[in-house]
Amino acid sequence: MATNHAAVMMPPWTGIILQLPLQQYTALGTVRHLPRLEAAADNTAVWLRGIPATEPVDPLLLQLPAICTWYVDSAQRLFRKGDLTPTDILDNALVWQPLPKWLTVSLPVSGMPHPVNEGARITLIPIAQPGETTALLTTLAHWHTYGETAPAIRLQQLSFAADNQDRVLIIGHPLPSIPGKAYVREQQLLLPAGFALQPAGIAPLIVQQLDPQQEYLLLFHPDGSWERIPQHALVPATRRGIRATHSGPAQPETYDNVF
């Protein structure tokens, strides 16, 4: 059987190197995400290496405007495909860098002609099926009356805070059956029962904007206005504690419906 000498004598390629015109360097942006690629440049060309010679070449690489596709051996000699003798030697003065570092990306500045200073309005809309209520805004008088007769086991499930407007915010479950406004808790937001934020799913953004340190409860009213209530103001509900409670020293901070 005859021996295929050409196959035996073919140099062992260590990789493929693409040579592109220097002015076409931006074309490398289409392959910037591919792994293992490195780039370097001289006065006339951009060189791209890291392409295995033993694997199919990525179609994106085949679409690059290459001057030449070189096969390189361990001695850094450059061969044209199918040639047994090298055409050139790779310049060892080239400074190679990973392609994402060599071809950096600059994000464009906002195309808005003017800064956007108007806040986004918080909207609450009525819903047919409210969630489970876990907060109640009532008066100090109603709270005192409830506290005198409520079983201790019921009080153990509750905490509360009072302000200087004789209002009391009660948190827990089950809530006492006393007059007041019921609220549903969503993360740190207390939304009036029967209402939901619009658009849906905006709660995390509101929390991030209004209370990034998660130090407050944000109590909303149906018109979208809201109050910031320090979480440390909440204390466990006990009969003695309720009897001793008078108007709180500080009024919650109240805001309109823009954030």
PDB file of C-alpha atoms in Angstrom:
ATOM      1  CA  MET A   1       0.000   0.000   0.000  1.00  0.00           C
ATOM      2  CA  ALA A   2       1.374   3.426  -0.937  1.00  0.00           C
ATOM      3  CA  THR A   3       2.166   5.860   1.859  1.00  0.00           C
ATOM      4  CA  ASN A   4       0.681   9.333   1.811  1.00  0.00           C
ATOM      5  CA  HIS A   5       3.899  11.288   2.358  1.00  0.00           C
ATOM      6  CA  ALA A   6       2.129  14.631   2.325  1.00  0.00           C
ATOM      7  CA  ALA A   7       0.029  13.574   5.292  1.00  0.00           C
ATOM      8  CA  VAL A   8       3.077  12.303   7.187  1.00  0.00           C
ATOM      9  CA  MET A   9       5.132  15.433   6.547  1.00  0.00           C
ATOM     10  CA  MET A  10       2.360  17.947   7.388  1.00  0.00           C
ATOM     11  CA  PRO A  11       3.584  20.120  10.299  1.00  0.00           C
ATOM     12  CA  PRO A  12       1.727  19.728  13.600  1.00  0.00           C
ATOM     13  CA  TRP A  13      -0.369  22.879  13.894  1.00  0.00           C
ATOM     14  CA  THR A  14      -0.724  24.422  17.363  1.00  0.00           C
ATOM     15  CA  GLY A  15      -3.443  26.845  16.342  1.00  0.00           C
ATOM     16  CA  ILE A  16      -4.922  29.227  13.806  1.00  0.00           C
ATOM     17  CA  ILE A  17      -4.148  32.946  13.642  1.00  0.00           C
ATOM     18  CA  LEU A  18      -6.226  35.455  11.735  1.00  0.00           C
ATOM     19  CA  GLN A  19      -4.700  38.589  10.248  1.00  0.00           C
ATOM     20  CA  LEU A  20      -7.059  41.536   9.741  1.00  0.00           C
ATOM     21  CA  PRO A  21      -6.498  45.022   8.313  1.00  0.00           C
ATOM     22  CA  LEU A  22      -5.777  47.445  11.121  1.00  0.00           C
ATOM     23  CA  GLN A  23      -8.678  49.688  10.170  1.00  0.00           C
ATOM     24  CA  GLN A  24     -11.083  46.722  10.536  1.00  0.00           C
ATOM     25  CA  TYR A  25     -10.304  46.140  14.228  1.00  0.00           C
ATOM     26  CA  THR A  26     -13.880  46.969  15.293  1.00  0.00           C
ATOM     27  CA  ALA A  27     -15.072  43.835  13.489  1.00  0.00           C
ATOM     28  CA  LEU A  28     -13.623  41.882  16.421  1.00  0.00           C
ATOM     29  CA  GLY A  29     -16.541  43.099  18.506  1.00  0.00           C
ATOM     30  CA  THR A  30     -18.646  40.299  17.035  1.00  0.00           C
ATOM     31  CA  VAL A  31     -16.345  37.631  18.523  1.00  0.00           C
ATOM     32  CA  ARG A  32     -15.371  39.410  21.731  1.00  0.00           C
ATOM     33  CA  HIS A  33     -17.426  36.971  23.792  1.00  0.00           C
ATOM     34  CA  LEU A  34     -15.755  33.821  22.442  1.00  0.00           C
ATOM     35  CA  PRO A  35     -13.365  32.087  24.869  1.00  0.00           C
ATOM     36  CA  ARG A  36      -9.549  31.997  24.751  1.00  0.00           C
ATOM     37  CA  LEU A  37      -9.136  34.635  22.040  1.00  0.00           C
ATOM     38  CA  GLU A  38      -6.168  37.032  22.243  1.00  0.00           C
ATOM     39  CA  ALA A  39      -5.389  40.039  20.064  1.00  0.00           C
ATOM     40  CA  ALA A  40      -2.344  42.113  19.174  1.00  0.00           C
ATOM     41  CA  ALA A  41      -1.611  44.819  16.610  1.00  0.00           C
ATOM     42  CA  ASP A  42       1.318  46.158  14.613  1.00  0.00           C
ATOM     43  CA  ASN A  43       1.491  49.105  12.215  1.00  0.00           C
ATOM     44  CA  THR A  44      -0.647  47.520   9.525  1.00  0.00           C
ATOM     45  CA  ALA A  45      -2.647  44.632  10.916  1.00  0.00           C
ATOM     46  CA  VAL A  46      -4.543  43.154  13.836  1.00  0.00           C
ATOM     47  CA  TRP A  47      -3.688  39.578  14.801  1.00  0.00           C
ATOM     48  CA  LEU A  48      -6.107  37.197  16.486  1.00  0.00           C
ATOM     49  CA  ARG A  49      -5.026  33.931  18.067  1.00  0.00           C
ATOM     50  CA  GLY A  50      -6.502  31.300  20.410  1.00  0.00           C
ATOM     51  CA  ILE A  51      -8.344  29.444  17.649  1.00  0.00           C
ATOM     52  CA  PRO A  52      -7.781  25.661  17.913  1.00  0.00           C
ATOM     53  CA  ALA A  53      -6.572  24.003  14.704  1.00  0.00           C
ATOM     54  CA  THR A  54      -8.137  20.673  15.642  1.00  0.00           C
ATOM     55  CA  GLU A  55     -11.714  21.912  16.120  1.00  0.00           C
ATOM     56  CA  PRO A  56     -14.310  23.372  13.745  1.00  0.00           C
ATOM     57  CA  VAL A  57     -13.885  27.131  13.481  1.00  0.00           C
ATOM     58  CA  ASP A  58     -16.734  29.171  14.919  1.00  0.00           C
ATOM     59  CA  PRO A  59     -18.880  30.650  12.094  1.00  0.00           C
ATOM     60  CA  LEU A  60     -18.464  34.119  13.585  1.00  0.00           C
ATOM     61  CA  LEU A  61     -14.711  33.860  13.096  1.00  0.00           C
ATOM     62  CA  LEU A  62     -15.197  32.827   9.474  1.00  0.00           C
ATOM     63  CA  GLN A  63     -17.156  36.029   8.871  1.00  0.00           C
ATOM     64  CA  LEU A  64     -14.321  38.321   9.965  1.00  0.00           C
ATOM     65  CA  PRO A  65     -12.662  40.396   7.175  1.00  0.00           C
ATOM     66  CA  ALA A  66      -9.350  38.533   7.432  1.00  0.00           C
ATOM     67  CA  ILE A  67      -6.458  39.235   5.071  1.00  0.00           C
ATOM     68  CA  CYS A  68      -5.132  35.764   5.701  1.00  0.00           C
ATOM     69  CA  THR A  69      -5.798  32.694   7.788  1.00  0.00           C
ATOM     70  CA  TRP A  70      -2.503  31.372   9.139  1.00  0.00           C
ATOM     71  CA  TYR A  71      -1.687  27.991  10.652  1.00  0.00           C
ATOM     72  CA  VAL A  72       1.018  28.262  13.284  1.00  0.00           C
ATOM     73  CA  ASP A  73       3.370  25.599  14.668  1.00  0.00           C
ATOM     74  CA  SER A  74       5.247  25.388  17.964  1.00  0.00           C
ATOM     75  CA  ALA A  75       8.114  27.461  16.495  1.00  0.00           C
ATOM     76  CA  GLN A  76       5.677  30.286  15.702  1.00  0.00           C
ATOM     77  CA  ARG A  77       6.118  29.720  11.966  1.00  0.00           C
ATOM     78  CA  LEU A  78       3.176  30.771   9.814  1.00  0.00           C
ATOM     79  CA  PHE A  79       1.822  28.459   7.122  1.00  0.00           C
ATOM     80  CA  ARG A  80      -0.901  28.946   4.591  1.00  0.00           C
ATOM     81  CA  LYS A  81      -3.438  26.153   4.589  1.00  0.00           C
ATOM     82  CA  GLY A  82      -2.089  23.128   2.731  1.00  0.00           C
ATOM     83  CA  ASP A  83       1.512  24.415   2.512  1.00  0.00           C
ATOM     84  CA  LEU A  84       4.379  22.299   3.804  1.00  0.00           C
ATOM     85  CA  THR A  85       6.789  25.191   4.115  1.00  0.00           C
ATOM     86  CA  PRO A  86       6.265  28.324   6.219  1.00  0.00           C
ATOM     87  CA  THR A  87       5.581  31.668   4.613  1.00  0.00           C
ATOM     88  CA  ASP A  88       6.582  33.831   7.567  1.00  0.00           C
ATOM     89  CA  ILE A  89       7.380  33.835  11.278  1.00  0.00           C
ATOM     90  CA  LEU A  90       5.118  35.454  13.820  1.00  0.00           C
ATOM     91  CA  ASP A  91       6.596  38.670  15.189  1.00  0.00           C
ATOM     92  CA  ASN A  92       7.661  37.947  18.764  1.00  0.00           C
ATOM     93  CA  ALA A  93       7.422  41.661  19.577  1.00  0.00           C
ATOM     94  CA  LEU A  94       3.626  41.568  19.414  1.00  0.00           C
ATOM     95  CA  VAL A  95       1.962  42.310  22.736  1.00  0.00           C
ATOM     96  CA  TRP A  96      -0.944  39.919  23.196  1.00  0.00           C
ATOM     97  CA  GLN A  97      -3.937  40.608  25.399  1.00  0.00           C
ATOM     98  CA  PRO A  98      -7.212  38.791  25.997  1.00  0.00           C
ATOM     99  CA  LEU A  99      -9.632  40.101  23.400  1.00  0.00           C
ATOM    100  CA  PRO A 100     -12.132  41.586  25.921  1.00  0.00           C
ATOM    101  CA  LYS A 101      -9.280  43.593  27.427  1.00  0.00           C
ATOM    102  CA  TRP A 102      -7.712  44.544  24.081  1.00  0.00           C
ATOM    103  CA  LEU A 103     -11.073  45.658  22.640  1.00  0.00           C
ATOM    104  CA  THR A 104     -12.867  47.418  25.475  1.00  0.00           C
ATOM    105  CA  VAL A 105     -16.503  48.457  25.348  1.00  0.00           C
ATOM    106  CA  SER A 106     -17.584  52.032  26.049  1.00  0.00           C
ATOM    107  CA  LEU A 107     -21.224  52.351  27.051  1.00  0.00           C
ATOM    108  CA  PRO A 108     -22.938  55.325  25.442  1.00  0.00           C
ATOM    109  CA  VAL A 109     -24.029  58.280  27.527  1.00  0.00           C
ATOM    110  CA  SER A 110     -27.769  58.620  27.941  1.00  0.00           C
ATOM    111  CA  GLY A 111     -29.321  59.924  24.779  1.00  0.00           C
ATOM    112  CA  MET A 112     -31.821  62.026  26.732  1.00  0.00           C
ATOM    113  CA  PRO A 113     -31.443  65.691  25.772  1.00  0.00           C
ATOM    114  CA  HIS A 114     -32.199  66.747  29.363  1.00  0.00           C
ATOM    115  CA  PRO A 115     -32.033  65.003  32.733  1.00  0.00           C
ATOM    116  CA  VAL A 116     -35.275  63.395  33.862  1.00  0.00           C
ATOM    117  CA  ASN A 117     -36.176  65.109  37.126  1.00  0.00           C
ATOM    118  CA  GLU A 118     -39.817  64.097  37.408  1.00  0.00           C
ATOM    119  CA  GLY A 119     -40.415  61.217  39.816  1.00  0.00           C
ATOM    120  CA  ALA A 120     -42.535  58.202  39.075  1.00  0.00           C
ATOM    121  CA  ARG A 121     -45.992  58.362  40.626  1.00  0.00           C
ATOM    122  CA  ILE A 122     -47.028  55.556  42.934  1.00  0.00           C
ATOM    123  CA  THR A 123     -50.508  54.330  42.034  1.00  0.00           C
ATOM    124  CA  LEU A 124     -52.750  51.984  43.992  1.00  0.00           C
ATOM    125  CA  ILE A 125     -55.729  50.343  42.333  1.00  0.00           C
ATOM    126  CA  PRO A 126     -58.658  48.450  43.890  1.00  0.00           C
ATOM    127  CA  ILE A 127     -58.508  44.659  43.649  1.00  0.00           C
ATOM    128  CA  ALA A 128     -61.228  42.052  44.114  1.00  0.00           C
ATOM    129  CA  GLN A 129     -59.281  39.617  46.297  1.00  0.00           C
ATOM    130  CA  PRO A 130     -57.052  41.282  48.904  1.00  0.00           C
ATOM    131  CA  GLY A 131     -54.309  39.323  50.610  1.00  0.00           C
ATOM    132  CA  GLU A 132     -54.189  38.383  54.277  1.00  0.00           C
ATOM    133  CA  THR A 133     -54.232  41.439  56.534  1.00  0.00           C
ATOM    134  CA  THR A 134     -51.361  41.589  59.005  1.00  0.00           C
ATOM    135  CA  ALA A 135     -51.470  45.243  60.132  1.00  0.00           C
ATOM    136  CA  LEU A 136     -54.114  47.534  61.568  1.00  0.00           C
ATOM    137  CA  LEU A 137     -54.053  51.311  61.978  1.00  0.00           C
ATOM    138  CA  THR A 138     -56.383  52.266  64.835  1.00  0.00           C
ATOM    139  CA  THR A 139     -56.696  54.835  67.616  1.00  0.00           C
ATOM    140  CA  LEU A 140     -55.011  54.809  70.977  1.00  0.00           C
ATOM    141  CA  ALA A 141     -58.426  54.732  72.677  1.00  0.00           C
ATOM    142  CA  HIS A 142     -59.524  51.592  70.822  1.00  0.00           C
ATOM    143  CA  TRP A 143     -56.172  49.965  71.588  1.00  0.00           C
ATOM    144  CA  HIS A 144     -56.430  50.747  75.295  1.00  0.00           C
ATOM    145  CA  THR A 145     -59.946  49.306  75.445  1.00  0.00           C
ATOM    146  CA  TYR A 146     -58.875  46.135  73.668  1.00  0.00           C
ATOM    147  CA  GLY A 147     -55.808  45.729  75.847  1.00  0.00           C
ATOM    148  CA  GLU A 148     -57.834  45.695  79.057  1.00  0.00           C
ATOM    149  CA  THR A 149     -59.731  42.520  78.146  1.00  0.00           C
ATOM    150  CA  ALA A 150     -57.660  40.751  75.506  1.00  0.00           C
ATOM    151  CA  PRO A 151     -56.259  37.312  76.500  1.00  0.00           C
ATOM    152  CA  ALA A 152     -52.492  37.325  76.988  1.00  0.00           C
ATOM    153  CA  ILE A 153     -52.107  34.592  74.361  1.00  0.00           C
ATOM    154  CA  ARG A 154     -53.637  36.938  71.758  1.00  0.00           C
ATOM    155  CA  LEU A 155     -51.386  39.838  72.735  1.00  0.00           C
ATOM    156  CA  GLN A 156     -48.291  37.644  72.391  1.00  0.00           C
ATOM    157  CA  GLN A 157     -48.862  37.516  68.626  1.00  0.00           C
ATOM    158  CA  LEU A 158     -48.825  41.319  68.272  1.00  0.00           C
ATOM    159  CA  SER A 159     -46.477  44.285  68.325  1.00  0.00           C
ATOM    160  CA  PHE A 160     -47.383  47.959  68.101  1.00  0.00           C
ATOM    161  CA  ALA A 161     -46.186  51.550  67.791  1.00  0.00           C
ATOM    162  CA  ALA A 162     -47.983  54.800  68.680  1.00  0.00           C
ATOM    163  CA  ASP A 163     -47.536  58.336  67.353  1.00  0.00           C
ATOM    164  CA  ASN A 164     -48.395  61.807  68.631  1.00  0.00           C
ATOM    165  CA  GLN A 165     -51.660  61.836  66.681  1.00  0.00           C
ATOM    166  CA  ASP A 166     -53.152  59.146  68.974  1.00  0.00           C
ATOM    167  CA  ARG A 167     -52.768  56.576  66.221  1.00  0.00           C
ATOM    168  CA  VAL A 168     -51.558  53.043  66.857  1.00  0.00           C
ATOM    169  CA  LEU A 169     -50.131  50.672  64.254  1.00  0.00           C
ATOM    170  CA  ILE A 170     -50.622  47.028  65.232  1.00  0.00           C
ATOM    171  CA  ILE A 171     -48.632  44.278  63.486  1.00  0.00           C
ATOM    172  CA  GLY A 172     -49.306  40.545  63.744  1.00  0.00           C
ATOM    173  CA  HIS A 173     -51.852  37.798  63.256  1.00  0.00           C
ATOM    174  CA  PRO A 174     -54.623  37.396  64.138  1.00  0.00           C
ATOM    175  CA  LEU A 175     -55.387  41.107  64.394  1.00  0.00           C
ATOM    176  CA  PRO A 176     -57.843  42.358  67.020  1.00  0.00           C
ATOM    177  CA  SER A 177     -61.451  42.958  65.939  1.00  0.00           C
ATOM    178  CA  ILE A 178     -61.482  46.697  66.668  1.00  0.00           C
ATOM    179  CA  PRO A 179     -62.233  49.685  64.419  1.00  0.00           C
ATOM    180  CA  GLY A 180     -59.393  50.736  62.149  1.00  0.00           C
ATOM    181  CA  LYS A 181     -57.859  50.454  58.716  1.00  0.00           C
ATOM    182  CA  ALA A 182     -56.486  47.059  57.713  1.00  0.00           C
ATOM    183  CA  TYR A 183     -53.246  46.635  55.750  1.00  0.00           C
ATOM    184  CA  VAL A 184     -51.538  43.873  53.812  1.00  0.00           C
ATOM    185  CA  ARG A 185     -47.789  43.553  54.132  1.00  0.00           C
ATOM    186  CA  GLU A 186     -45.656  43.156  51.020  1.00  0.00           C
ATOM    187  CA  GLN A 187     -41.961  43.108  51.957  1.00  0.00           C
ATOM    188  CA  GLN A 188     -41.589  46.360  53.963  1.00  0.00           C
ATOM    189  CA  LEU A 189     -44.671  47.920  52.394  1.00  0.00           C
ATOM    190  CA  LEU A 190     -48.014  48.117  54.204  1.00  0.00           C
ATOM    191  CA  LEU A 191     -50.703  48.448  51.539  1.00  0.00           C
ATOM    192  CA  PRO A 192     -54.348  49.248  52.374  1.00  0.00           C
ATOM    193  CA  ALA A 193     -56.445  46.101  52.203  1.00  0.00           C
ATOM    194  CA  GLY A 194     -58.275  45.865  48.895  1.00  0.00           C
ATOM    195  CA  PHE A 195     -55.582  47.783  46.974  1.00  0.00           C
ATOM    196  CA  ALA A 196     -52.501  46.791  45.003  1.00  0.00           C
ATOM    197  CA  LEU A 197     -49.579  48.660  43.486  1.00  0.00           C
ATOM    198  CA  GLN A 198     -49.695  49.495  39.811  1.00  0.00           C
ATOM    199  CA  PRO A 199     -47.813  48.311  37.831  1.00  0.00           C
ATOM    200  CA  ALA A 200     -47.628  44.863  39.411  1.00  0.00           C
ATOM    201  CA  GLY A 201     -44.210  43.774  40.663  1.00  0.00           C
ATOM    202  CA  ILE A 202     -42.975  47.303  41.436  1.00  0.00           C
ATOM    203  CA  ALA A 203     -42.687  46.683  45.202  1.00  0.00           C
ATOM    204  CA  PRO A 204     -38.948  45.734  45.184  1.00  0.00           C
ATOM    205  CA  LEU A 205     -38.112  48.912  43.245  1.00  0.00           C
ATOM    206  CA  ILE A 206     -40.081  51.059  45.690  1.00  0.00           C
ATOM    207  CA  VAL A 207     -38.301  49.471  48.653  1.00  0.00           C
ATOM    208  CA  GLN A 208     -34.934  50.005  46.983  1.00  0.00           C
ATOM    209  CA  GLN A 209     -35.704  53.664  46.336  1.00  0.00           C
ATOM    210  CA  LEU A 210     -37.426  54.591  49.589  1.00  0.00           C
ATOM    211  CA  ASP A 211     -35.730  52.369  52.166  1.00  0.00           C
ATOM    212  CA  PRO A 212     -32.524  50.757  50.868  1.00  0.00           C
ATOM    213  CA  GLN A 213     -31.315  50.020  54.432  1.00  0.00           C
ATOM    214  CA  GLN A 214     -34.594  48.288  55.357  1.00  0.00           C
ATOM    215  CA  GLU A 215     -35.005  50.311  58.543  1.00  0.00           C
ATOM    216  CA  TYR A 216     -38.645  51.301  58.125  1.00  0.00           C
ATOM    217  CA  LEU A 217     -42.135  50.115  57.386  1.00  0.00           C
ATOM    218  CA  LEU A 218     -43.623  52.113  54.537  1.00  0.00           C
ATOM    219  CA  LEU A 219     -47.344  52.592  55.139  1.00  0.00           C
ATOM    220  CA  PHE A 220     -49.308  53.577  52.035  1.00  0.00           C
ATOM    221  CA  HIS A 221     -52.679  55.272  51.754  1.00  0.00           C
ATOM    222  CA  PRO A 222     -55.140  54.700  48.877  1.00  0.00           C
ATOM    223  CA  ASP A 223     -54.162  58.020  47.259  1.00  0.00           C
ATOM    224  CA  GLY A 224     -50.530  56.849  46.999  1.00  0.00           C
ATOM    225  CA  SER A 225     -49.166  59.017  49.814  1.00  0.00           C
ATOM    226  CA  TRP A 226     -47.051  57.140  52.320  1.00  0.00           C
ATOM    227  CA  GLU A 227     -45.473  57.286  55.751  1.00  0.00           C
ATOM    228  CA  ARG A 228     -42.131  56.030  56.966  1.00  0.00           C
ATOM    229  CA  ILE A 229     -42.390  54.259  60.329  1.00  0.00           C
ATOM    230  CA  PRO A 230     -39.162  53.145  62.083  1.00  0.00           C
ATOM    231  CA  GLN A 231     -39.224  49.409  62.692  1.00  0.00           C
ATOM    232  CA  HIS A 232     -37.429  49.890  66.012  1.00  0.00           C
ATOM    233  CA  ALA A 233     -40.522  51.793  67.255  1.00  0.00           C
ATOM    234  CA  LEU A 234     -42.510  48.542  67.334  1.00  0.00           C
ATOM    235  CA  VAL A 235     -42.694  46.931  70.790  1.00  0.00           C
ATOM    236  CA  PRO A 236     -44.275  43.665  71.967  1.00  0.00           C
ATOM    237  CA  ALA A 237     -47.926  43.980  72.975  1.00  0.00           C
ATOM    238  CA  THR A 238     -48.455  43.370  76.700  1.00  0.00           C
ATOM    239  CA  ARG A 239     -51.259  44.550  78.935  1.00  0.00           C
ATOM    240  CA  ARG A 240     -48.860  46.602  81.035  1.00  0.00           C
ATOM    241  CA  GLY A 241     -47.257  48.084  77.947  1.00  0.00           C
ATOM    242  CA  ILE A 242     -50.613  49.068  76.440  1.00  0.00           C
ATOM    243  CA  ARG A 243     -51.748  50.714  79.690  1.00  0.00           C
ATOM    244  CA  ALA A 244     -48.524  52.705  79.863  1.00  0.00           C
ATOM    245  CA  THR A 245     -48.732  53.859  76.255  1.00  0.00           C
ATOM    246  CA  HIS A 246     -49.545  57.488  75.609  1.00  0.00           C
ATOM    247  CA  SER A 247     -49.118  59.490  72.452  1.00  0.00           C
ATOM    248  CA  GLY A 248     -45.726  58.761  70.926  1.00  0.00           C
ATOM    249  CA  PRO A 249     -42.990  61.410  70.937  1.00  0.00           C
ATOM    250  CA  ALA A 250     -42.599  61.571  67.176  1.00  0.00           C
ATOM    251  CA  GLN A 251     -44.916  61.850  64.209  1.00  0.00           C
ATOM    252  CA  PRO A 252     -44.227  59.479  61.266  1.00  0.00           C
ATOM    253  CA  GLU A 253     -42.752  61.190  58.235  1.00  0.00           C
ATOM    254  CA  THR A 254     -45.483  61.668  55.638  1.00  0.00           C
ATOM    255  CA  TYR A 255     -44.829  61.947  51.907  1.00  0.00           C
ATOM    256  CA  ASP A 256     -46.818  62.424  48.724  1.00  0.00           C
ATOM    257  CA  ASN A 257     -47.038  59.772  46.044  1.00  0.00           C
ATOM    258  CA  VAL A 258     -43.845  60.594  44.144  1.00  0.00           C
ATOM    259  CA  PHE A 259     -40.560  58.753  44.620  1.00  0.00           C
TER     260      PHE A 259
END
